[in-house]
Structure formats: structure tokens, C-alpha cells
mmCIF file of C-alpha atoms (C1' of nucleotides) and ligand atoms in Angstrom:
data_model
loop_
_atom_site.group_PDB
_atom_site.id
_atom_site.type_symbol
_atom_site.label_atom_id
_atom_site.label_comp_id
_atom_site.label_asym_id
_atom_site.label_seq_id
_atom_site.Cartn_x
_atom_site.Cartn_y
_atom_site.Cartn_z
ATOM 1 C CA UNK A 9 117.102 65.660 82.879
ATOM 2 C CA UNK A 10 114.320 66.807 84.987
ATOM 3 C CA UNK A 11 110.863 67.825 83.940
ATOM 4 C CA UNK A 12 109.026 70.380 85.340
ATOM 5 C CA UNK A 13 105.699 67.684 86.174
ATOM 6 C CA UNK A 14 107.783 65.632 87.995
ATOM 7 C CA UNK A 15 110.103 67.634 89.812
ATOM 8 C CA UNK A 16 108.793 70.911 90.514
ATOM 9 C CA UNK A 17 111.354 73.405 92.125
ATOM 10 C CA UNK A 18 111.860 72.731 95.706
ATOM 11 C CA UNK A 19 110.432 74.443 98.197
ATOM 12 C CA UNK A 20 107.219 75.753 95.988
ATOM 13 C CA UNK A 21 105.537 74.016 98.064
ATOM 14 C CA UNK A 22 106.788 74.958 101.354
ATOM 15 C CA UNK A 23 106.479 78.506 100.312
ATOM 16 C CA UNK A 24 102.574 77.883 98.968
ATOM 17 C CA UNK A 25 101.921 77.028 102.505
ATOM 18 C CA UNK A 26 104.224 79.481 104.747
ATOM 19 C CA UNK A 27 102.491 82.088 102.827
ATOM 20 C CA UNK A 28 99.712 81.649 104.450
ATOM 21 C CA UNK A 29 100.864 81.466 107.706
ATOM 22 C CA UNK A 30 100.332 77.379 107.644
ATOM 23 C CA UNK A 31 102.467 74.714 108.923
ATOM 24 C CA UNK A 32 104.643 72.959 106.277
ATOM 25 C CA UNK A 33 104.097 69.343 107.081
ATOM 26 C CA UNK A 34 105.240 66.404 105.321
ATOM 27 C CA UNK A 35 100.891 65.895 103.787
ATOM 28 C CA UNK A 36 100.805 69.270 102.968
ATOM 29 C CA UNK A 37 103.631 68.988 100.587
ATOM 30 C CA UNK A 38 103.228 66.029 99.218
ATOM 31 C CA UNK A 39 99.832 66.972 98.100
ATOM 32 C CA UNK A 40 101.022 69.921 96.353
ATOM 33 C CA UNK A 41 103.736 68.208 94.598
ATOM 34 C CA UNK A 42 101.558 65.363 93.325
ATOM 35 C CA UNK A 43 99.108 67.459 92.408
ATOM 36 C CA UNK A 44 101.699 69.712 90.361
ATOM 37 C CA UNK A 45 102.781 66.162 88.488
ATOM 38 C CA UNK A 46 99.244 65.385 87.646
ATOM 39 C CA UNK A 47 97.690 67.017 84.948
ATOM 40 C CA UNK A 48 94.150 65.864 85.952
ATOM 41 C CA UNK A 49 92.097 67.316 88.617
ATOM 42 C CA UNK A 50 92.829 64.238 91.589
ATOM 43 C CA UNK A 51 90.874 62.345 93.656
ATOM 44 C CA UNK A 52 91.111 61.647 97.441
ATOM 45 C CA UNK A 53 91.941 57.648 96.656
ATOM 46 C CA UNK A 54 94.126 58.969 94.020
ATOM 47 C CA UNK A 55 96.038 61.203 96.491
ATOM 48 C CA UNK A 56 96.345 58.916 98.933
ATOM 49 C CA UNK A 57 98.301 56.683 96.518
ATOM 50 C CA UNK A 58 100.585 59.306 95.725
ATOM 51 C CA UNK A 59 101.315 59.467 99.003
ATOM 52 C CA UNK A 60 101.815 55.925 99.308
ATOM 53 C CA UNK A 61 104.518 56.032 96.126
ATOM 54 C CA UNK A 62 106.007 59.053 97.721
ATOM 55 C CA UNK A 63 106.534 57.248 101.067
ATOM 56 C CA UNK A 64 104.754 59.348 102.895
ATOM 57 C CA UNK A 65 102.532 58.155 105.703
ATOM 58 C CA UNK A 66 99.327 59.057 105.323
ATOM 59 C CA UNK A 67 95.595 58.845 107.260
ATOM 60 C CA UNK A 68 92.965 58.723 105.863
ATOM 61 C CA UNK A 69 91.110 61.783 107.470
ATOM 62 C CA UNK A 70 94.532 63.542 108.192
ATOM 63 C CA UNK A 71 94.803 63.693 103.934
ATOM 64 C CA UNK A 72 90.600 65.261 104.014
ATOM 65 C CA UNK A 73 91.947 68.175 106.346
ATOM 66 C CA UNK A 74 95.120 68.961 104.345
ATOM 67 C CA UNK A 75 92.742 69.100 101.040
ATOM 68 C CA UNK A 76 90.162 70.622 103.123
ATOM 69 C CA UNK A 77 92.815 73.615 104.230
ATOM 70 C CA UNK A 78 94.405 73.956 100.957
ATOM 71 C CA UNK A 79 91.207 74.542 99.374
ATOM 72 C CA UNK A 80 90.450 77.026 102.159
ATOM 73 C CA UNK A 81 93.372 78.728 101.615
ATOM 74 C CA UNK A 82 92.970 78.969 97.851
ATOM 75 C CA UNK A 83 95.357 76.901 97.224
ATOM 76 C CA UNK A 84 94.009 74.170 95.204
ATOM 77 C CA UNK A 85 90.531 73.707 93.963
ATOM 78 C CA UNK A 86 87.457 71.310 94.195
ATOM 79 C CA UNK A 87 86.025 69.690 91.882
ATOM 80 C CA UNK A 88 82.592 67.576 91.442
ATOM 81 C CA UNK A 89 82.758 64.845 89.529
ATOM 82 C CA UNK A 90 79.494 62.390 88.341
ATOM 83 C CA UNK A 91 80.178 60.455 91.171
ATOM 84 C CA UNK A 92 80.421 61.365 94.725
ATOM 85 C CA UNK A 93 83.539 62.009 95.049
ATOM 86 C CA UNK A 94 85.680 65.006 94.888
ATOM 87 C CA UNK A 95 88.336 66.122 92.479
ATOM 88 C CA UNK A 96 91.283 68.232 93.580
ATOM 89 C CA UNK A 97 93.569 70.682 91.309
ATOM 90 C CA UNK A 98 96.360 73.469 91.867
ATOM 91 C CA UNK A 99 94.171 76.827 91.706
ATOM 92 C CA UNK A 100 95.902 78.482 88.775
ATOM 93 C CA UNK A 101 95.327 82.224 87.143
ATOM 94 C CA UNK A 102 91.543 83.151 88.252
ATOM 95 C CA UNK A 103 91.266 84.982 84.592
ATOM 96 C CA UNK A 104 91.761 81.350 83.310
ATOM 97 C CA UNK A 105 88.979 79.120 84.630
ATOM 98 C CA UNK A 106 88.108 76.427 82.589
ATOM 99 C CA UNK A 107 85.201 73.314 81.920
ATOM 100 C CA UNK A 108 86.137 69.553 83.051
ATOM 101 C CA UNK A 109 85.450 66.758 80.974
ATOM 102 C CA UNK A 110 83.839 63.600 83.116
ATOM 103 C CA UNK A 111 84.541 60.654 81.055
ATOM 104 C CA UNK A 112 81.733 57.988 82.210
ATOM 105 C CA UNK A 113 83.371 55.169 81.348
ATOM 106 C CA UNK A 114 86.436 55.116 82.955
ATOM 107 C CA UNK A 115 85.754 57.410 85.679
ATOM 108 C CA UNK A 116 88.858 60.536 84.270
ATOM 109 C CA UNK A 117 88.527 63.729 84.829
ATOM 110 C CA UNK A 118 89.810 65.975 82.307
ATOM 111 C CA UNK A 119 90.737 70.124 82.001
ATOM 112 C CA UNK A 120 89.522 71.636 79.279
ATOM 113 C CA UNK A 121 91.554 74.519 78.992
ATOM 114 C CA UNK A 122 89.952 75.700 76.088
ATOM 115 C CA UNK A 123 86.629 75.905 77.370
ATOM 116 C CA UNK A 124 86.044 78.716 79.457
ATOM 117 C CA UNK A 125 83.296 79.217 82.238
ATOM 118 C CA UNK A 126 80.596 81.340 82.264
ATOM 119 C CA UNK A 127 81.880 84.566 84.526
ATOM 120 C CA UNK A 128 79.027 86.533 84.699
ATOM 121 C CA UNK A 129 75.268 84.865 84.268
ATOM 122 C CA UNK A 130 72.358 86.464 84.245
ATOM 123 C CA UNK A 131 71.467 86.107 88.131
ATOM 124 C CA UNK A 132 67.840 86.436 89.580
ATOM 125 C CA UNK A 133 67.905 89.870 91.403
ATOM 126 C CA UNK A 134 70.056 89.446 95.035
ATOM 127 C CA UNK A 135 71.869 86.124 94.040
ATOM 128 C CA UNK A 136 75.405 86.278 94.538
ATOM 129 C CA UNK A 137 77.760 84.021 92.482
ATOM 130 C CA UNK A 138 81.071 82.812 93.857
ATOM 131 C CA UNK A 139 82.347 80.404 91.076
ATOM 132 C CA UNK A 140 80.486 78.429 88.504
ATOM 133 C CA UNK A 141 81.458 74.840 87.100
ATOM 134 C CA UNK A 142 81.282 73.601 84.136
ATOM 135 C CA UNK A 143 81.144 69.956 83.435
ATOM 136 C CA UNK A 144 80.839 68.126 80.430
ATOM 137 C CA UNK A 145 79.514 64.607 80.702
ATOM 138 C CA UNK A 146 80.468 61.891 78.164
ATOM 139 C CA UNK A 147 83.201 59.452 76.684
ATOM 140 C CA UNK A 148 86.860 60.128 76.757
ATOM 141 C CA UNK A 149 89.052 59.495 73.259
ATOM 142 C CA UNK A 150 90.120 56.438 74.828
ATOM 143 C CA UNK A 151 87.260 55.088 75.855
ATOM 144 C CA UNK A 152 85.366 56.343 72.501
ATOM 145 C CA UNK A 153 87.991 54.622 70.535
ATOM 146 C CA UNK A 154 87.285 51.621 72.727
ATOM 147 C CA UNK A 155 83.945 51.142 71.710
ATOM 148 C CA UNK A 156 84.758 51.310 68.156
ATOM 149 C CA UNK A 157 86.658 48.200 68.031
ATOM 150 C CA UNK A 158 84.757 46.431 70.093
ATOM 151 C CA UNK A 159 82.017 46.619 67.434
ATOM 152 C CA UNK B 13 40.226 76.104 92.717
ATOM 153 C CA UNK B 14 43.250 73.788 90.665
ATOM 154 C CA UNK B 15 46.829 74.808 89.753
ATOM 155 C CA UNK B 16 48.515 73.231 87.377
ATOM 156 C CA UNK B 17 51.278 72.869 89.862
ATOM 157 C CA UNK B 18 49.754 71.209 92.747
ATOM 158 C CA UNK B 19 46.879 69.011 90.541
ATOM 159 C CA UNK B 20 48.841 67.744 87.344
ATOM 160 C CA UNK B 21 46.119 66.349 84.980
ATOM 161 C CA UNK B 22 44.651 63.096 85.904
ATOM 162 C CA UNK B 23 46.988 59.958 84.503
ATOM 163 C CA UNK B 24 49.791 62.108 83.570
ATOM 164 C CA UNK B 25 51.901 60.208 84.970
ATOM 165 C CA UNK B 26 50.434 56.880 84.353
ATOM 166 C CA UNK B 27 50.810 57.880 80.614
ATOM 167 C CA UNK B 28 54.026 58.661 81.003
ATOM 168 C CA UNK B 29 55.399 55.584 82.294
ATOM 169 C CA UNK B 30 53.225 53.225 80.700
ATOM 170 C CA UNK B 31 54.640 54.835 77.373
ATOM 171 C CA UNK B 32 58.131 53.266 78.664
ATOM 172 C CA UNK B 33 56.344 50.062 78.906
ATOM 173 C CA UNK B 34 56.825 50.106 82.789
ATOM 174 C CA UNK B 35 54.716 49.557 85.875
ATOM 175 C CA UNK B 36 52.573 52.590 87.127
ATOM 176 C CA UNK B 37 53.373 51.589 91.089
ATOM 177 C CA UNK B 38 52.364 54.155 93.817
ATOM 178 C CA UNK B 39 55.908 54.892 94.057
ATOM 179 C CA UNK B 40 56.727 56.100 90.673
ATOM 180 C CA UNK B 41 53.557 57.921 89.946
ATOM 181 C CA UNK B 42 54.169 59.796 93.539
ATOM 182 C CA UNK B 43 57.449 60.632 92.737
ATOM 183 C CA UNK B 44 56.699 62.210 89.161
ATOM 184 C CA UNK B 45 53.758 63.940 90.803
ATOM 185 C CA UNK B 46 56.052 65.579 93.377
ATOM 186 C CA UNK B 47 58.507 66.381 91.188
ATOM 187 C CA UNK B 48 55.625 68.312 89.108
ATOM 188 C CA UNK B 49 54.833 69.861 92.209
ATOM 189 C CA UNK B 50 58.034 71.553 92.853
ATOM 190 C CA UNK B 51 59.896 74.281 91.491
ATOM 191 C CA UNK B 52 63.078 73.113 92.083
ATOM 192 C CA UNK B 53 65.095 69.727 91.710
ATOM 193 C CA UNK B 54 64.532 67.579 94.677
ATOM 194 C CA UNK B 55 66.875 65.435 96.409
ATOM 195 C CA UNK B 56 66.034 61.734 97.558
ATOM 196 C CA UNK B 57 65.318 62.842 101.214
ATOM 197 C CA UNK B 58 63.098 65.863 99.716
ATOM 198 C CA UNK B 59 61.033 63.136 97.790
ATOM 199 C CA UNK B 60 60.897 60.880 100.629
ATOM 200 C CA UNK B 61 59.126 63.275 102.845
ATOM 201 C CA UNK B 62 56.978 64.158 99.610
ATOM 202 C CA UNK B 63 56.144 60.442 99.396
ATOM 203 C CA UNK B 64 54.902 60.785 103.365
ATOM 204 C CA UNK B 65 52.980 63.801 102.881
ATOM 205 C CA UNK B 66 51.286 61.949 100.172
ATOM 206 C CA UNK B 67 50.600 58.866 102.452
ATOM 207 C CA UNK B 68 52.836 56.298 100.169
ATOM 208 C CA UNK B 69 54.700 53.961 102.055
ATOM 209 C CA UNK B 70 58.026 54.221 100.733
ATOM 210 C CA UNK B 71 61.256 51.965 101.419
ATOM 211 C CA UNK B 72 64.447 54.006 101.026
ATOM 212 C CA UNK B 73 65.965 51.742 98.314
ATOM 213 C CA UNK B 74 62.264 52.044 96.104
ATOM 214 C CA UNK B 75 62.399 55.497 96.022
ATOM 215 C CA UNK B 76 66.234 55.139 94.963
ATOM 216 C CA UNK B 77 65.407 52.884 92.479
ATOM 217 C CA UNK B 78 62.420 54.415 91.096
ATOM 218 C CA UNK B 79 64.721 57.314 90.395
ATOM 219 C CA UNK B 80 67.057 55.396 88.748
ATOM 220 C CA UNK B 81 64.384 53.859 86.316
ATOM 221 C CA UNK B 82 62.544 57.447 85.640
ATOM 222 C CA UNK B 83 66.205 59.126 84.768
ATOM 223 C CA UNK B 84 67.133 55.642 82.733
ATOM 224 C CA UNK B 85 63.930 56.164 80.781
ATOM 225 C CA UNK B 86 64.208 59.813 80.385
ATOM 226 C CA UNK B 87 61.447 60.933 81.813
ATOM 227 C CA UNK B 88 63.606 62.691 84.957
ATOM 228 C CA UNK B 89 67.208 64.190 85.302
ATOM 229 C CA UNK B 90 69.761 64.429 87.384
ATOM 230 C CA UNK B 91 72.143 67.610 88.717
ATOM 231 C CA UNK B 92 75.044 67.327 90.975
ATOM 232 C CA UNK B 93 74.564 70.029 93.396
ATOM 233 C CA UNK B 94 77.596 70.861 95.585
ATOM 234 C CA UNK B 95 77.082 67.608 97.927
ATOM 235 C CA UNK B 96 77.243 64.473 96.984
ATOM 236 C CA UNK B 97 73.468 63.664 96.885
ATOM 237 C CA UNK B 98 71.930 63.877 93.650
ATOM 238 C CA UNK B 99 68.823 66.147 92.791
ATOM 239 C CA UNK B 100 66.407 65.235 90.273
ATOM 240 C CA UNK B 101 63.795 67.053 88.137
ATOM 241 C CA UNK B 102 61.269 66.406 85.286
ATOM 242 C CA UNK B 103 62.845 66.290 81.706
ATOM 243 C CA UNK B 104 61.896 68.631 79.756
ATOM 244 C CA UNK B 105 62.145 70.019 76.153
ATOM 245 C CA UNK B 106 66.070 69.205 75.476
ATOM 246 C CA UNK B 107 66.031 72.168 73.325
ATOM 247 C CA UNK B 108 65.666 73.988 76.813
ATOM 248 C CA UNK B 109 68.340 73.121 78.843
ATOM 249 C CA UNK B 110 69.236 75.071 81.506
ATOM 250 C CA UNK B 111 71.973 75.785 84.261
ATOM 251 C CA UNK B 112 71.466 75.712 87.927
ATOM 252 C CA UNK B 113 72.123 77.707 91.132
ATOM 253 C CA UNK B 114 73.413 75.850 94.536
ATOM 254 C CA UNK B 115 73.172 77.913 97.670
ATOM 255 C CA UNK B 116 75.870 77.026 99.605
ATOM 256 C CA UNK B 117 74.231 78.477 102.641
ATOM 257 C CA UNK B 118 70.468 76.647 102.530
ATOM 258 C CA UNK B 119 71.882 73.761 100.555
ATOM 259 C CA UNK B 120 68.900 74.925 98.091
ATOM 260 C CA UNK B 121 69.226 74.230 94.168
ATOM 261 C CA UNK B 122 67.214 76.902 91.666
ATOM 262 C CA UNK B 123 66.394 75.953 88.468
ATOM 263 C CA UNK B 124 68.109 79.131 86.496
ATOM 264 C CA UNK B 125 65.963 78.868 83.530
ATOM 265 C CA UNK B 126 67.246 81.936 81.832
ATOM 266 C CA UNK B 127 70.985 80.933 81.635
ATOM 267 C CA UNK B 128 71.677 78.439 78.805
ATOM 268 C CA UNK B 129 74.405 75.574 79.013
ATOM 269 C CA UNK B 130 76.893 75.515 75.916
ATOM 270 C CA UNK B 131 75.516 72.813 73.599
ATOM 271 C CA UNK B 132 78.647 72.496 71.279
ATOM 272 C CA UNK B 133 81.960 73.151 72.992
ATOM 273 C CA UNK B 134 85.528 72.710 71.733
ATOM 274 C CA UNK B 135 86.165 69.161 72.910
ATOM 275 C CA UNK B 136 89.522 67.249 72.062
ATOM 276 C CA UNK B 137 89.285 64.699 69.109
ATOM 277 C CA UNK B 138 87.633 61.724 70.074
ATOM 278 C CA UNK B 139 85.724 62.855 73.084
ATOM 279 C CA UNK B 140 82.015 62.347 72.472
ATOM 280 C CA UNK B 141 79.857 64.740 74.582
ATOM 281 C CA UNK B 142 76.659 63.006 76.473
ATOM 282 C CA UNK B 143 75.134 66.056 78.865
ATOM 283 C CA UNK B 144 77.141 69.285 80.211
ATOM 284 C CA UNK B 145 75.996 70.186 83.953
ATOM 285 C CA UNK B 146 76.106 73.914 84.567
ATOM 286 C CA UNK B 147 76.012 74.795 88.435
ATOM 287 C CA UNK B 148 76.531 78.047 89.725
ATOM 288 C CA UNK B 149 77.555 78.375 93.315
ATOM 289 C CA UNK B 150 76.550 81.079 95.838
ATOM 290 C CA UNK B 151 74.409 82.718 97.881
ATOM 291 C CA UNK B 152 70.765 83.102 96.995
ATOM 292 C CA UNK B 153 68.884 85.874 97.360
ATOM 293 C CA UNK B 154 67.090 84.781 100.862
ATOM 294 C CA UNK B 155 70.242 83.536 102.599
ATOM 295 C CA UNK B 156 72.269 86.815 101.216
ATOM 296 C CA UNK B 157 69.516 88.755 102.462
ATOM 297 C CA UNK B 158 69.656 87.155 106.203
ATOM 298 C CA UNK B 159 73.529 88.540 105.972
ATOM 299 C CA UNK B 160 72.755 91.965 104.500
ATOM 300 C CA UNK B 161 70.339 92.342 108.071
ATOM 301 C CA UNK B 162 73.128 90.724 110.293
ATOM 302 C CA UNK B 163 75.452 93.411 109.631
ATOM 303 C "C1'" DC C 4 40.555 35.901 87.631
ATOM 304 C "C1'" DT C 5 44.892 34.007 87.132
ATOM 305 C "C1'" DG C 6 49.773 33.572 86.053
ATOM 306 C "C1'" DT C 7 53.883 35.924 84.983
ATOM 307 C "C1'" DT C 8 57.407 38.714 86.336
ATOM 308 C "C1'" DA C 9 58.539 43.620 87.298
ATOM 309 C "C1'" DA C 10 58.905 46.088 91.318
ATOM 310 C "C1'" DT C 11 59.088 46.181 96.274
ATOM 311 C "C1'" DG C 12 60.780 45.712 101.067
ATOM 312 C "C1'" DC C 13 64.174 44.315 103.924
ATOM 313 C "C1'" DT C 14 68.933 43.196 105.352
ATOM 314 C "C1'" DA C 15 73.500 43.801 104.730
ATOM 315 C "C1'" DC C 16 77.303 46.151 102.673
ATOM 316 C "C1'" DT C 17 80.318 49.843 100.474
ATOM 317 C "C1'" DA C 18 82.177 54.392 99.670
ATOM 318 C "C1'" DT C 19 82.771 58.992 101.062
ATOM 319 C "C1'" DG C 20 83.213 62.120 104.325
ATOM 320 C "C1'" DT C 21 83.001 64.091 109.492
ATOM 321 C "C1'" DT C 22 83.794 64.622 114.619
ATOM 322 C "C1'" DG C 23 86.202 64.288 119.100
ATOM 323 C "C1'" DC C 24 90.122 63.784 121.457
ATOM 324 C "C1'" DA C 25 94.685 62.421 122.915
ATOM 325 C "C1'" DT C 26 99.336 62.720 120.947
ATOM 326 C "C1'" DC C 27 102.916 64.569 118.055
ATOM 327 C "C1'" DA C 28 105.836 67.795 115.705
ATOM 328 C "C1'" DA C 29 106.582 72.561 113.063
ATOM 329 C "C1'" DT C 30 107.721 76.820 114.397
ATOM 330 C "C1'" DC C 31 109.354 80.560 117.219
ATOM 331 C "C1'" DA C 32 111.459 82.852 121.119
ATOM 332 C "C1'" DA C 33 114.941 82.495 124.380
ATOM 333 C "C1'" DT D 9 120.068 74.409 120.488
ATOM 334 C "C1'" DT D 10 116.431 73.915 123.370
ATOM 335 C "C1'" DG D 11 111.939 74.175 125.108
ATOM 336 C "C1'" DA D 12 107.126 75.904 124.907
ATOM 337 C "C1'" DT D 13 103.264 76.683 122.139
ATOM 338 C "C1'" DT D 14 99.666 75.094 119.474
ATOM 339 C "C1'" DG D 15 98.565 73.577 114.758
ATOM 340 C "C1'" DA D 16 98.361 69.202 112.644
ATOM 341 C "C1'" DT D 17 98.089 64.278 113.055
ATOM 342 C "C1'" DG D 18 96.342 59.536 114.021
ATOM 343 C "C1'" DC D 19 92.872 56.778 115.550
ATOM 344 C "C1'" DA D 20 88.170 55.295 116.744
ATOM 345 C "C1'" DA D 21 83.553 56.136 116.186
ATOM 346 C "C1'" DC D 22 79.886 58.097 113.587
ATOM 347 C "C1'" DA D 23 77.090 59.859 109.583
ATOM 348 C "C1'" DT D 24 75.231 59.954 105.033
ATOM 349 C "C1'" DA D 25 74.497 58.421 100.255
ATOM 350 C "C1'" DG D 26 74.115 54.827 97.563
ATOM 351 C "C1'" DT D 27 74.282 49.539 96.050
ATOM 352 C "C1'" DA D 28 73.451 44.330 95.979
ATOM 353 C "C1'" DG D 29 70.918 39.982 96.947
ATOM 354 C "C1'" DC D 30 66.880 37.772 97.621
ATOM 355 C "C1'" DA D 31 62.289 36.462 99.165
ATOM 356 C "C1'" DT D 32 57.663 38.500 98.699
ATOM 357 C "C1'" DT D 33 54.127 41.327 96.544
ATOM 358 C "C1'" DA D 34 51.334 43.353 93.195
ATOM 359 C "C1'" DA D 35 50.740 45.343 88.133
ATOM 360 C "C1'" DC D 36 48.777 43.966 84.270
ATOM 361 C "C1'" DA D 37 48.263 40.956 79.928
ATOM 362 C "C1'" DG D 38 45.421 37.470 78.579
HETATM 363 MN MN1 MN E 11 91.157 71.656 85.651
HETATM 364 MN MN1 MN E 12 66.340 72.718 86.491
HETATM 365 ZN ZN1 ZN E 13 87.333 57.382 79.589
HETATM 366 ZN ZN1 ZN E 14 70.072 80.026 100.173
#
DNA sequence: CTGTTAATGCTACTATGTTGCATCAATCAA
DNA sequence: TTGATTGATGCAACATAGTAGCATTAACAG
């Protein structure tokens, strides 16, 4: 009767956070938990809509800090998009880092699991890597399949 | 007494847009000669100054609109570094397409000629591919460098 | 040279993100 | 359970990147 998506154990979340010595406010969690029942990568606006559904009061900048500390914390990840704009996901297994797909139609950002990232480039000599991204740039199914009936 | 760098052959760019059927103005003509000029993709601000140093008067909304018609037409490209501002380098052979490094220290992007981006990945059915934007994030050599001799 | 119209310059506006600071509330020790 | 501590919030103001409308200018075909 309950899905894992939409109604991830309780207290994950709280735990995520206490881990790392952080507070376990009422932003904090819901971020985590809508970004565990989102399989895309989500965006600030996105978020703070979530929030909205969830009931959960939200400001504006008070939602940039909680990203901003869970992606210091390594808890979720960033992600940049075509636009401007940043995407946010739960950081999963480091072995498993995947490509995004950037749909320029409708704006979706989409894992693709099966596409791995580059690990280990050939750097120019004293260049340090942290992470590498990966993102492909094009029409999503939808939006493919759009155009075809529209001609 | 003339690198090909900083003296591109005469009408270059004149050719180059006029073969789009567009208007050689000061603007665009500057801005592909700058872009020749550098070794790296340059951001809007980077050009601006360019566009000073070159003594032609530039309105902030020109230059972003000149850049809009030279990456519409091909001639330029654009990478997402890890801020939101766009950088923007001449196209070259497609064939050649490369991945690029953002310092997350000097906010500098290098052109990693050497490291190819994945042409043909494993995309879902119905997902047509457009461009795939490889960005490696890090330290470059100079900024790592400046930490190695703060230690 | 002249007329046509693409491109410019300027103003105003939007979206995204940041900073400072007073206030609030999550946590911990008593 | 209560109170003190201080991390997190809410709000206002600011910053930066980019876009839209429109009158004016200048590239260039003829
Ligand atoms: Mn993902
Ligand atoms: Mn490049
Ligand atoms: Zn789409
Ligand atoms: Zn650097």
C-alpha cells in the first residue's frame, strides 16, 4: 500500500542530517523526502513547490541554504542544466555516477543511469579533477514524439 | 612580426559572416576576432572588455545578441561552465569535439582538447541527441599550485 | 548615392542567486 | 521539563545574467 518513492521510511531523513552533526528542521527534511519521490534531478522552483504540497513553509533563500548545506554535506548533488538554473539529486553510490539528459524543449532533466562518466581523463600535468558532468543536450521521447505528429 | 593568434588573416571574419548572409558590424567581426585571439572560451564580460581594448563601443545587449546570432549560425559555441554565465568559443571541425575543464578556484575554463566527448551514447528510445557538454571540475594547475606553496 | 531593413542602443524587466541581520527553534545539559 | 546555546530561518536589500520592446542607425544591394 505504500511505495517506496512516495513514502520513504521515516526518519531517513532525520538520520541523513543528524549524521552530520546538522539540525533536523522541518526544510531540511522535506527536501530530502521530495527529492527521494522524484526520480529527476529537481530544481529550486520545483522544490519550492514540493514544499508548498507538503505544507511546509518555505523562503525563498531559507530553501538556497538548505540545498546549499546538503550539497556541502554530500548529501545531495548539483546539477547544471542548459539554463541557469540548478538541478538537485540524492547523492547515491559514488562507483555509480551517471550522464543527464537536458531535454530542450520542455526544460526535463533526465538520469541516465546507463551512461557512465568519464572517471579518469587525461588531465594536463597538475590539474586536479573533483567530479566531471556529463550532459547530453537534445529532445526528450515526449517531446520527439511531439514533433512527429505535429508534422 | 604576426601570429596567427593575435592577427587572424585579413576579412576572416567578414567572410565568415557574410557566408551566413549577415551584416559584418564592428561588433560581430570584434567579437569573432577576440574569440580567435584567445585560447580559451570567453564569457560575455571577457568579450566586453575585449571589445574595449579593441576601441568598439559596445552596448551590453549587442554583444549578447551578437552571440546569440554567431552560435545560431554556427559559427561559435557555447559551454556551461560551473556558473550560470555562458562561455563561448569558435566552432570548429565537429569531428573534433572536445571536453572542458572549469577551475572552481579562478573561475577559468580550458579547452581540454585531448579528451573526447562520447558521440553515440545509450539513450532511451525516442530521445534524439543534439550536443553532449563534457565539463570537468577542479583545480587547475596554477590555482593547485598557489595551495601546494600555502602549505 | 539612396532606400531598405538588419542590427544597434537604450530603457525596463525577469530570473536566479547572495548578503546582512534580527528573530526563532532544534538540541543538549541541568 | 526547562532553559541556554547557537544553528537555521525569514525578511529586505542587493547582485548578476539574460530578455523584450522600440526608436534610431548604419550595412549593403541596386
Ligand atoms: Mn541523476
Ligand atoms: Mn573548447
Ligand atoms: Zn522534453
Ligand atoms: Zn584555476
Amino acid at each position: 500500500m505504500s511505495s517506496v518513492l512516495h513514502h520513504p521510511p521515516a526518519g531517513v531523513a532525520r538520520d541523513l542530517i543528524a549524521a552530520r552533526g546538522g539540525r533536523a528542521t522541518r526544510t531540511r527534511i522535506a527536501v530530502i523526502e521530495a527529492l527521494q519521490a522524484c526520480a529527476h534531478p529537481m530544481s529550486h522552483d520545483e522544490l519550492g513547490a514540493a514544499l508548498d504540497a507538503a505544507g511546509v513553509a518555505h523562503d525563498r533563500v531559507t530553501l538556497y541554504r538548505a540545498l546549499e548545506w546538503l550539497v556541502g554535506q554530500g548529501i545531495a548533488t548539483r546539477i547544471a542544466g542548459g539554463e541557469r538554473a540548478w538541478r538537485f539529486e540524492l547523492r547515491g553510490d559514488d562507483s555509480h555516477r551517471h550522464a543527464h539528459f537536458h531535454c530542450e524543449r520542455c526544460g526535463q532533466i533526465v538520469c541516465l543511469e546507463d551512461v557512465a562518466v568519464t572517471s579518469a581523463p587525461p588531465l594536463p600535468a597538475g590539474f586536479e579533477l573533483d567530479r566531471s558532468e556529463l550532459v547530453l543536450h537534445g529532445a526528450c521521447a515526449d517531446c520527439g514524439r511531439q514533433r512527429e505528429g505535429r508534422r
